[in-house]
């Protein structure tokens, strides 16, 4: 019974890590800055500094996504 419970907790940690990685890494740090660039362009207020900031956030989003998912996967490996 303990082995099944640990496996279930491991799978849950991977699932939670995947969901959190998509939410924070992709939604908060990738989609929102790109949407912000589009909206500021449509408003006519787009600056070079705003584009650089958005590109930095997009570049870092992949690192954050991988980090969050890796933490969930490492917890699964510890529990298995």
mmCIF file with all atom_site columns, C-alpha atoms in Angstrom, residues 13-47:
data_model
loop_
_atom_site.group_PDB
_atom_site.id
_atom_site.type_symbol
_atom_site.label_atom_id
_atom_site.label_alt_id
_atom_site.label_comp_id
_atom_site.label_asym_id
_atom_site.label_entity_id
_atom_site.label_seq_id
_atom_site.pdbx_PDB_ins_code
_atom_site.Cartn_x
_atom_site.Cartn_y
_atom_site.Cartn_z
_atom_site.occupancy
_atom_site.B_iso_or_equiv
_atom_site.pdbx_formal_charge
_atom_site.auth_seq_id
_atom_site.auth_comp_id
_atom_site.auth_asym_id
_atom_site.auth_atom_id
_atom_site.pdbx_PDB_model_num
ATOM 1  C CA . UNK A 1 13 ? 3.960  15.912 -8.410  1.00 0.00 ? 13 UNK A CA 1
ATOM 2  C CA . UNK A 1 14 ? 4.773  15.544 -12.133 1.00 0.00 ? 14 UNK A CA 1
ATOM 3  C CA . UNK A 1 15 ? 1.245  16.589 -13.059 1.00 0.00 ? 15 UNK A CA 1
ATOM 4  C CA . UNK A 1 16 ? 1.369  19.573 -10.711 1.00 0.00 ? 16 UNK A CA 1
ATOM 5  C CA . UNK A 1 17 ? 4.822  20.525 -11.995 1.00 0.00 ? 17 UNK A CA 1
ATOM 6  C CA . UNK A 1 18 ? 3.567  20.399 -15.583 1.00 0.00 ? 18 UNK A CA 1
ATOM 7  C CA . UNK A 1 19 ? 0.513  22.521 -14.839 1.00 0.00 ? 19 UNK A CA 1
ATOM 8  C CA . UNK A 1 20 ? 2.529  25.085 -12.889 1.00 0.00 ? 20 UNK A CA 1
ATOM 9  C CA . UNK A 1 21 ? 5.207  25.160 -15.590 1.00 0.00 ? 21 UNK A CA 1
ATOM 10 C CA . UNK A 1 22 ? 2.640  25.926 -18.264 1.00 0.00 ? 22 UNK A CA 1
ATOM 11 C CA . UNK A 1 23 ? 0.898  28.536 -16.124 1.00 0.00 ? 23 UNK A CA 1
ATOM 12 C CA . UNK A 1 24 ? 3.909  30.485 -14.907 1.00 0.00 ? 24 UNK A CA 1
ATOM 13 C CA . UNK A 1 25 ? 6.432  29.767 -17.624 1.00 0.00 ? 25 UNK A CA 1
ATOM 14 C CA . UNK A 1 26 ? 4.245  29.979 -20.678 1.00 0.00 ? 26 UNK A CA 1
ATOM 15 C CA . UNK A 1 27 ? 1.207  32.049 -19.718 1.00 0.00 ? 27 UNK A CA 1
ATOM 16 C CA . UNK A 1 28 ? 2.654  34.592 -17.286 1.00 0.00 ? 28 UNK A CA 1
ATOM 17 C CA . UNK A 1 29 ? 6.102  34.956 -18.858 1.00 0.00 ? 29 UNK A CA 1
ATOM 18 C CA . UNK A 1 30 ? 5.558  34.251 -22.578 1.00 0.00 ? 30 UNK A CA 1
ATOM 19 C CA . UNK A 1 31 ? 2.001  34.943 -23.719 1.00 0.00 ? 31 UNK A CA 1
ATOM 20 C CA . UNK A 1 32 ? 1.372  38.030 -21.582 1.00 0.00 ? 32 UNK A CA 1
ATOM 21 C CA . UNK A 1 33 ? 4.523  39.916 -22.731 1.00 0.00 ? 33 UNK A CA 1
ATOM 22 C CA . UNK A 1 34 ? 3.761  39.109 -26.365 1.00 0.00 ? 34 UNK A CA 1
ATOM 23 C CA . UNK A 1 35 ? 0.194  40.312 -25.928 1.00 0.00 ? 35 UNK A CA 1
ATOM 24 C CA . UNK A 1 36 ? 1.547  43.440 -24.230 1.00 0.00 ? 36 UNK A CA 1
ATOM 25 C CA . UNK A 1 37 ? 3.810  44.152 -27.209 1.00 0.00 ? 37 UNK A CA 1
ATOM 26 C CA . UNK A 1 38 ? 0.848  43.802 -29.539 1.00 0.00 ? 38 UNK A CA 1
ATOM 27 C CA . UNK A 1 39 ? -1.363 46.065 -27.428 1.00 0.00 ? 39 UNK A CA 1
ATOM 28 C CA . UNK A 1 40 ? 1.278  48.765 -27.063 1.00 0.00 ? 40 UNK A CA 1
ATOM 29 C CA . UNK A 1 41 ? 1.917  48.596 -30.811 1.00 0.00 ? 41 UNK A CA 1
ATOM 30 C CA . UNK A 1 42 ? -1.807 49.047 -31.495 1.00 0.00 ? 42 UNK A CA 1
ATOM 31 C CA . UNK A 1 43 ? -1.879 51.990 -29.060 1.00 0.00 ? 43 UNK A CA 1
ATOM 32 C CA . UNK A 1 44 ? 1.127  53.566 -30.793 1.00 0.00 ? 44 UNK A CA 1
ATOM 33 C CA . UNK A 1 45 ? 3.287  53.585 -27.650 1.00 0.00 ? 45 UNK A CA 1
ATOM 34 C CA . UNK A 1 46 ? 5.763  50.814 -28.513 1.00 0.00 ? 46 UNK A CA 1
ATOM 35 C CA . UNK A 1 47 ? 9.365  51.593 -27.556 1.00 0.00 ? 47 UNK A CA 1
#
